[in-house]
mmCIF file of C-alpha atoms in Angstrom:
data_model
loop_
_atom_site.group_PDB
_atom_site.id
_atom_site.type_symbol
_atom_site.label_atom_id
_atom_site.label_comp_id
_atom_site.label_asym_id
_atom_site.label_seq_id
_atom_site.Cartn_x
_atom_site.Cartn_y
_atom_site.Cartn_z
ATOM 1 C CA ASP A 287 18.675 -1.243 -99.168
ATOM 2 C CA ALA A 288 22.257 -2.201 -100.048
ATOM 3 C CA GLY A 289 23.718 1.171 -99.141
ATOM 4 C CA VAL A 290 26.750 2.514 -100.986
ATOM 5 C CA THR A 291 28.800 -0.204 -102.629
ATOM 6 C CA GLN A 292 32.311 0.019 -104.048
ATOM 7 C CA SER A 293 34.418 -2.301 -106.148
ATOM 8 C CA PRO A 294 36.934 -3.718 -106.021
ATOM 9 C CA THR A 295 37.715 -4.035 -102.314
ATOM 10 C CA HIS A 296 41.456 -4.143 -102.828
ATOM 11 C CA LEU A 297 43.684 -3.384 -105.774
ATOM 12 C CA ILE A 298 47.419 -3.594 -106.375
ATOM 13 C CA LYS A 299 48.990 -1.666 -109.250
ATOM 14 C CA THR A 300 52.470 -0.601 -110.286
ATOM 15 C CA ARG A 301 53.729 2.907 -110.926
ATOM 16 C CA GLY A 302 52.626 4.377 -114.227
ATOM 17 C CA GLN A 303 49.571 2.170 -114.586
ATOM 18 C CA GLN A 304 45.983 3.335 -114.726
ATOM 19 C CA VAL A 305 43.156 2.300 -112.408
ATOM 20 C CA THR A 306 39.363 2.523 -112.375
ATOM 21 C CA LEU A 307 37.330 2.356 -109.185
ATOM 22 C CA ARG A 308 33.563 1.964 -109.149
ATOM 23 C CA CYS A 309 30.772 3.156 -106.887
ATOM 24 C CA SER A 310 27.044 2.500 -106.729
ATOM 25 C CA PRO A 311 25.136 5.035 -104.653
ATOM 26 C CA LYS A 312 22.510 4.350 -102.048
ATOM 27 C CA SER A 313 19.038 3.872 -103.501
ATOM 28 C CA GLY A 314 17.373 7.229 -104.166
ATOM 29 C CA HIS A 315 20.634 9.200 -104.162
ATOM 30 C CA ASP A 316 21.784 11.153 -107.200
ATOM 31 C CA THR A 317 25.030 12.771 -106.048
ATOM 32 C CA VAL A 318 28.357 10.990 -105.680
ATOM 33 C CA SER A 319 31.510 12.312 -104.035
ATOM 34 C CA TRP A 320 34.964 10.743 -103.948
ATOM 35 C CA TYR A 321 37.520 11.067 -101.156
ATOM 36 C CA GLN A 322 41.112 9.898 -100.767
ATOM 37 C CA GLN A 323 42.235 8.756 -97.329
ATOM 38 C CA ALA A 324 45.976 8.261 -97.026
ATOM 39 C CA LEU A 325 47.283 6.151 -94.169
ATOM 40 C CA GLY A 326 46.949 7.982 -90.864
ATOM 41 C CA GLN A 327 45.133 10.933 -92.427
ATOM 42 C CA GLY A 328 41.593 12.197 -92.728
ATOM 43 C CA PRO A 329 39.741 11.840 -96.021
ATOM 44 C CA GLN A 330 40.467 14.486 -98.660
ATOM 45 C CA PHE A 331 37.766 15.569 -101.121
ATOM 46 C CA ILE A 332 38.595 14.700 -104.733
ATOM 47 C CA PHE A 333 35.436 15.704 -106.622
ATOM 48 C CA GLN A 334 31.656 15.475 -106.703
ATOM 49 C CA TYR A 335 29.341 14.420 -109.516
ATOM 50 C CA TYR A 336 25.729 15.456 -110.026
ATOM 51 C CA GLU A 337 23.612 15.032 -113.148
ATOM 52 C CA GLU A 338 26.579 13.346 -114.856
ATOM 53 C CA GLU A 339 28.777 16.412 -114.474
ATOM 54 C CA GLU A 340 31.620 17.322 -112.138
ATOM 55 C CA ARG A 341 30.109 19.899 -109.810
ATOM 56 C CA GLN A 342 33.077 20.609 -107.558
ATOM 57 C CA ARG A 343 36.692 19.556 -107.449
ATOM 58 C CA GLY A 344 39.270 19.443 -104.703
ATOM 59 C CA ASN A 345 42.991 20.042 -104.967
ATOM 60 C CA PHE A 346 43.898 16.996 -107.030
ATOM 61 C CA PRO A 347 45.798 16.854 -110.345
ATOM 62 C CA ASP A 348 44.169 16.135 -113.677
ATOM 63 C CA ARG A 349 45.408 12.535 -113.415
ATOM 64 C CA PHE A 350 42.310 12.057 -111.302
ATOM 65 C CA SER A 351 39.158 12.011 -113.395
ATOM 66 C CA GLY A 352 35.667 10.699 -112.976
ATOM 67 C CA HIS A 353 32.407 9.901 -114.585
ATOM 68 C CA GLN A 354 28.794 9.531 -113.542
ATOM 69 C CA PHE A 355 26.385 7.350 -115.446
ATOM 70 C CA PRO A 356 22.645 7.883 -116.032
ATOM 71 C CA ASN A 357 21.887 5.390 -113.222
ATOM 72 C CA TYR A 358 23.918 7.671 -110.871
ATOM 73 C CA SER A 359 26.755 5.161 -110.410
ATOM 74 C CA SER A 360 30.229 6.608 -110.733
ATOM 75 C CA GLU A 361 33.808 5.781 -111.644
ATOM 76 C CA LEU A 362 37.064 7.258 -110.428
ATOM 77 C CA ASN A 363 39.998 6.976 -112.825
ATOM 78 C CA VAL A 364 43.596 7.621 -111.904
ATOM 79 C CA ASN A 365 46.254 7.738 -114.636
ATOM 80 C CA ALA A 366 50.027 7.470 -114.376
ATOM 81 C CA LEU A 367 49.887 6.089 -110.850
ATOM 82 C CA LEU A 368 52.424 7.298 -108.305
ATOM 83 C CA LEU A 369 53.481 5.643 -105.083
ATOM 84 C CA GLY A 370 51.739 8.475 -103.242
ATOM 85 C CA ASP A 371 48.410 7.469 -104.735
ATOM 86 C CA SER A 372 48.330 4.494 -102.374
ATOM 87 C CA ALA A 373 45.314 5.116 -100.166
ATOM 88 C CA LEU A 374 41.784 4.124 -99.250
ATOM 89 C CA TYR A 375 39.383 5.642 -101.770
ATOM 90 C CA LEU A 376 35.959 6.355 -100.363
ATOM 91 C CA CYS A 377 32.789 7.016 -102.259
ATOM 92 C CA ALA A 378 29.884 8.859 -100.661
ATOM 93 C CA SER A 379 26.385 9.398 -101.983
ATOM 94 C CA SER A 380 23.678 11.881 -101.066
ATOM 95 C CA GLY A 381 20.242 12.933 -102.196
ATOM 96 C CA LEU A 382 18.230 16.100 -102.475
ATOM 97 C CA ALA A 383 15.872 15.784 -99.515
ATOM 98 C CA GLY A 384 16.035 18.030 -96.489
ATOM 99 C CA THR A 385 17.981 21.143 -95.644
ATOM 100 C CA TYR A 386 21.267 19.310 -95.706
ATOM 101 C CA ASN A 387 22.227 16.409 -97.926
ATOM 102 C CA GLU A 388 23.837 13.905 -95.577
ATOM 103 C CA GLN A 389 26.544 11.825 -97.171
ATOM 104 C CA PHE A 390 26.605 8.059 -96.778
ATOM 105 C CA PHE A 391 29.955 6.383 -97.240
ATOM 106 C CA GLY A 392 30.860 3.090 -98.847
ATOM 107 C CA PRO A 393 33.438 0.683 -97.388
ATOM 108 C CA GLY A 394 36.163 1.978 -99.682
ATOM 109 C CA THR A 395 38.677 0.558 -102.136
ATOM 110 C CA ARG A 396 42.187 0.029 -100.839
ATOM 111 C CA LEU A 397 44.666 0.906 -103.610
ATOM 112 C CA THR A 398 48.302 -0.088 -103.253
ATOM 113 C CA VAL A 399 50.808 1.235 -105.786
ATOM 114 C CA LEU A 400 54.131 -0.602 -105.933
ATOM 115 C CA ALA B 196 38.965 28.301 -96.805
ATOM 116 C CA GLN B 197 37.916 25.989 -94.029
ATOM 117 C CA SER B 198 40.068 23.773 -91.839
ATOM 118 C CA VAL B 199 39.571 21.317 -88.992
ATOM 119 C CA THR B 200 42.059 20.642 -86.215
ATOM 120 C CA GLN B 201 42.088 17.555 -84.051
ATOM 121 C CA LEU B 202 45.065 18.082 -81.760
ATOM 122 C CA ASP B 203 45.004 14.628 -80.192
ATOM 123 C CA SER B 204 46.146 11.908 -82.567
ATOM 124 C CA GLN B 205 45.511 9.233 -79.954
ATOM 125 C CA VAL B 206 43.534 9.154 -76.697
ATOM 126 C CA PRO B 207 44.059 6.143 -74.430
ATOM 127 C CA VAL B 208 41.379 5.623 -71.805
ATOM 128 C CA PHE B 209 40.269 2.864 -69.481
ATOM 129 C CA GLU B 210 36.909 1.181 -69.905
ATOM 130 C CA GLU B 211 34.027 2.955 -68.118
ATOM 131 C CA ALA B 212 36.034 6.183 -67.840
ATOM 132 C CA PRO B 213 34.823 9.444 -69.414
ATOM 133 C CA VAL B 214 36.452 10.779 -72.565
ATOM 134 C CA GLU B 215 36.585 13.984 -74.570
ATOM 135 C CA LEU B 216 37.885 14.214 -78.138
ATOM 136 C CA ARG B 217 38.697 17.751 -79.156
ATOM 137 C CA CYS B 218 37.808 19.421 -82.433
ATOM 138 C CA ASN B 219 38.342 23.030 -83.494
ATOM 139 C CA TYR B 220 37.501 24.483 -86.861
ATOM 140 C CA SER B 221 38.249 27.596 -88.843
ATOM 141 C CA SER B 222 35.800 29.153 -91.272
ATOM 142 C CA SER B 223 34.751 32.640 -92.339
ATOM 143 C CA VAL B 224 31.264 31.399 -93.227
ATOM 144 C CA SER B 225 28.659 29.305 -91.441
ATOM 145 C CA VAL B 226 29.257 25.570 -91.427
ATOM 146 C CA TYR B 227 27.606 22.338 -90.505
ATOM 147 C CA LEU B 228 29.589 20.136 -88.087
ATOM 148 C CA PHE B 229 29.978 16.372 -87.938
ATOM 149 C CA TRP B 230 31.642 13.529 -86.130
ATOM 150 C CA TYR B 231 32.318 10.337 -88.083
ATOM 151 C CA VAL B 232 33.624 7.040 -86.713
ATOM 152 C CA GLN B 233 35.760 4.559 -88.615
ATOM 153 C CA TYR B 234 36.263 1.030 -87.331
ATOM 154 C CA PRO B 235 39.280 -0.953 -88.590
ATOM 155 C CA ASN B 236 39.113 -1.760 -92.293
ATOM 156 C CA GLN B 237 35.736 -0.106 -92.696
ATOM 157 C CA GLY B 238 34.301 3.073 -94.211
ATOM 158 C CA LEU B 239 33.010 6.076 -92.321
ATOM 159 C CA GLN B 240 29.823 6.098 -90.278
ATOM 160 C CA LEU B 241 28.104 9.295 -89.209
ATOM 161 C CA LEU B 242 28.060 9.498 -85.430
ATOM 162 C CA LEU B 243 26.304 12.834 -84.956
ATOM 163 C CA LYS B 244 25.792 16.187 -86.622
ATOM 164 C CA TYR B 245 25.005 19.800 -85.864
ATOM 165 C CA LEU B 246 22.969 21.601 -88.495
ATOM 166 C CA SER B 247 21.032 24.174 -86.460
ATOM 167 C CA GLY B 248 19.029 24.579 -83.278
ATOM 168 C CA SER B 249 20.207 23.167 -79.969
ATOM 169 C CA THR B 250 23.980 23.333 -79.694
ATOM 170 C CA LEU B 251 24.106 20.009 -77.833
ATOM 171 C CA VAL B 252 23.613 16.984 -80.070
ATOM 172 C CA LYS B 253 23.521 13.353 -79.005
ATOM 173 C CA SER B 254 23.985 9.962 -80.651
ATOM 174 C CA ILE B 255 22.088 6.780 -79.923
ATOM 175 C CA ASN B 256 25.128 5.111 -78.350
ATOM 176 C CA GLY B 257 25.844 7.676 -75.648
ATOM 177 C CA PHE B 258 28.143 10.159 -77.401
ATOM 178 C CA GLU B 259 27.378 13.865 -77.389
ATOM 179 C CA ALA B 260 28.969 16.981 -78.852
ATOM 180 C CA GLU B 261 28.438 20.651 -78.205
ATOM 181 C CA PHE B 262 28.803 23.380 -80.802
ATOM 182 C CA ASN B 263 30.570 26.404 -79.340
ATOM 183 C CA LYS B 264 30.548 29.223 -81.872
ATOM 184 C CA SER B 265 32.695 31.631 -79.843
ATOM 185 C CA GLN B 266 35.428 29.030 -79.417
ATOM 186 C CA THR B 267 34.838 27.478 -82.860
ATOM 187 C CA SER B 268 34.801 24.053 -81.255
ATOM 188 C CA PHE B 269 32.755 20.879 -81.513
ATOM 189 C CA HIS B 270 34.215 18.531 -78.892
ATOM 190 C CA LEU B 271 32.946 14.955 -78.607
ATOM 191 C CA ARG B 272 32.281 13.458 -75.187
ATOM 192 C CA LYS B 273 31.112 10.231 -73.648
ATOM 193 C CA PRO B 274 30.623 9.764 -69.890
ATOM 194 C CA SER B 275 31.568 6.063 -69.873
ATOM 195 C CA VAL B 276 33.368 4.303 -72.736
ATOM 196 C CA HIS B 277 33.300 0.643 -73.722
ATOM 197 C CA ILE B 278 35.892 -1.541 -75.398
ATOM 198 C CA SER B 279 33.701 -1.511 -78.499
ATOM 199 C CA ASP B 280 34.159 2.283 -78.810
ATOM 200 C CA THR B 281 37.763 1.725 -79.893
ATOM 201 C CA ALA B 282 37.959 3.329 -83.331
ATOM 202 C CA GLU B 283 39.202 6.342 -85.274
ATOM 203 C CA TYR B 284 37.030 9.434 -84.866
ATOM 204 C CA PHE B 285 36.976 12.199 -87.450
ATOM 205 C CA CYS B 286 35.577 15.684 -87.032
ATOM 206 C CA ALA B 287 34.364 17.353 -90.236
ATOM 207 C CA VAL B 288 32.742 20.552 -91.473
ATOM 208 C CA SER B 289 30.678 21.406 -94.515
ATOM 209 C CA VAL B 290 29.992 24.911 -95.740
ATOM 210 C CA ARG B 291 26.329 25.844 -95.953
ATOM 211 C CA SER B 292 26.247 25.988 -99.740
ATOM 212 C CA ALA B 293 25.023 24.114 -102.770
ATOM 213 C CA THR B 294 27.484 21.262 -102.371
ATOM 214 C CA ASN B 295 27.955 19.150 -99.279
ATOM 215 C CA LYS B 296 31.705 18.684 -99.603
ATOM 216 C CA LEU B 297 33.206 17.569 -96.289
ATOM 217 C CA ILE B 298 36.469 18.850 -94.855
ATOM 218 C CA PHE B 299 37.944 16.440 -92.342
ATOM 219 C CA GLY B 300 40.412 16.667 -89.511
ATOM 220 C CA THR B 301 43.285 14.212 -89.239
ATOM 221 C CA GLY B 302 41.421 11.975 -86.826
ATOM 222 C CA THR B 303 41.778 10.798 -83.228
ATOM 223 C CA LEU B 304 42.285 7.183 -82.328
ATOM 224 C CA LEU B 305 40.251 6.349 -79.234
ATOM 225 C CA ALA B 306 41.957 3.358 -77.613
ATOM 226 C CA VAL B 307 39.847 1.888 -74.820
ATOM 227 C CA GLN B 308 41.755 -0.391 -72.475
ATOM 228 C CA PRO B 309 40.236 -2.951 -70.067
#
């Protein structure tokens, strides 16, 4: 089991550009959540996808958008990048089993905006 | 809304000494409680969780945490730390609802010194 995988590992962009980050969930998982972790901070919830639809969204602007594919993998898109978007972006997947759906995190994508 | 407070941004401790990392939360509804660990340049790993039942939960590597509902706390303790425990520790909550969105504290850096 490969666990949650994310690509790319690192990314450098300039202000105003657009970026796409990718996530493959753990085998058997159908729900993907995205978090932003700024330097020295705890992760902040961006949104969650289930059955190819956004199920819940955190306090992030519309510049942040996502998509989930039929194979449950997901993309995070950020438009019109700002310097403040520099952060570690974490993807987490979970399944339906049990009374609580534990989230498993990927290693993250480090985005630097210059 | 829910929030998590980790008052200690950094806790220095000598090897083999005991340690406590503090976590307090605020929520008007029932929550699940978690501790995650993040090693340098890595994603988050679940250390332990409280879902229900016994208020004292333990991890396989010697950490334990106790849920205290009256004090809305979930402090993490270890009786004897090792150099390898040096990492960032995040406390998190999740509302008992349809989604498993996590709300994190700002983290505590546990710095174990020889």
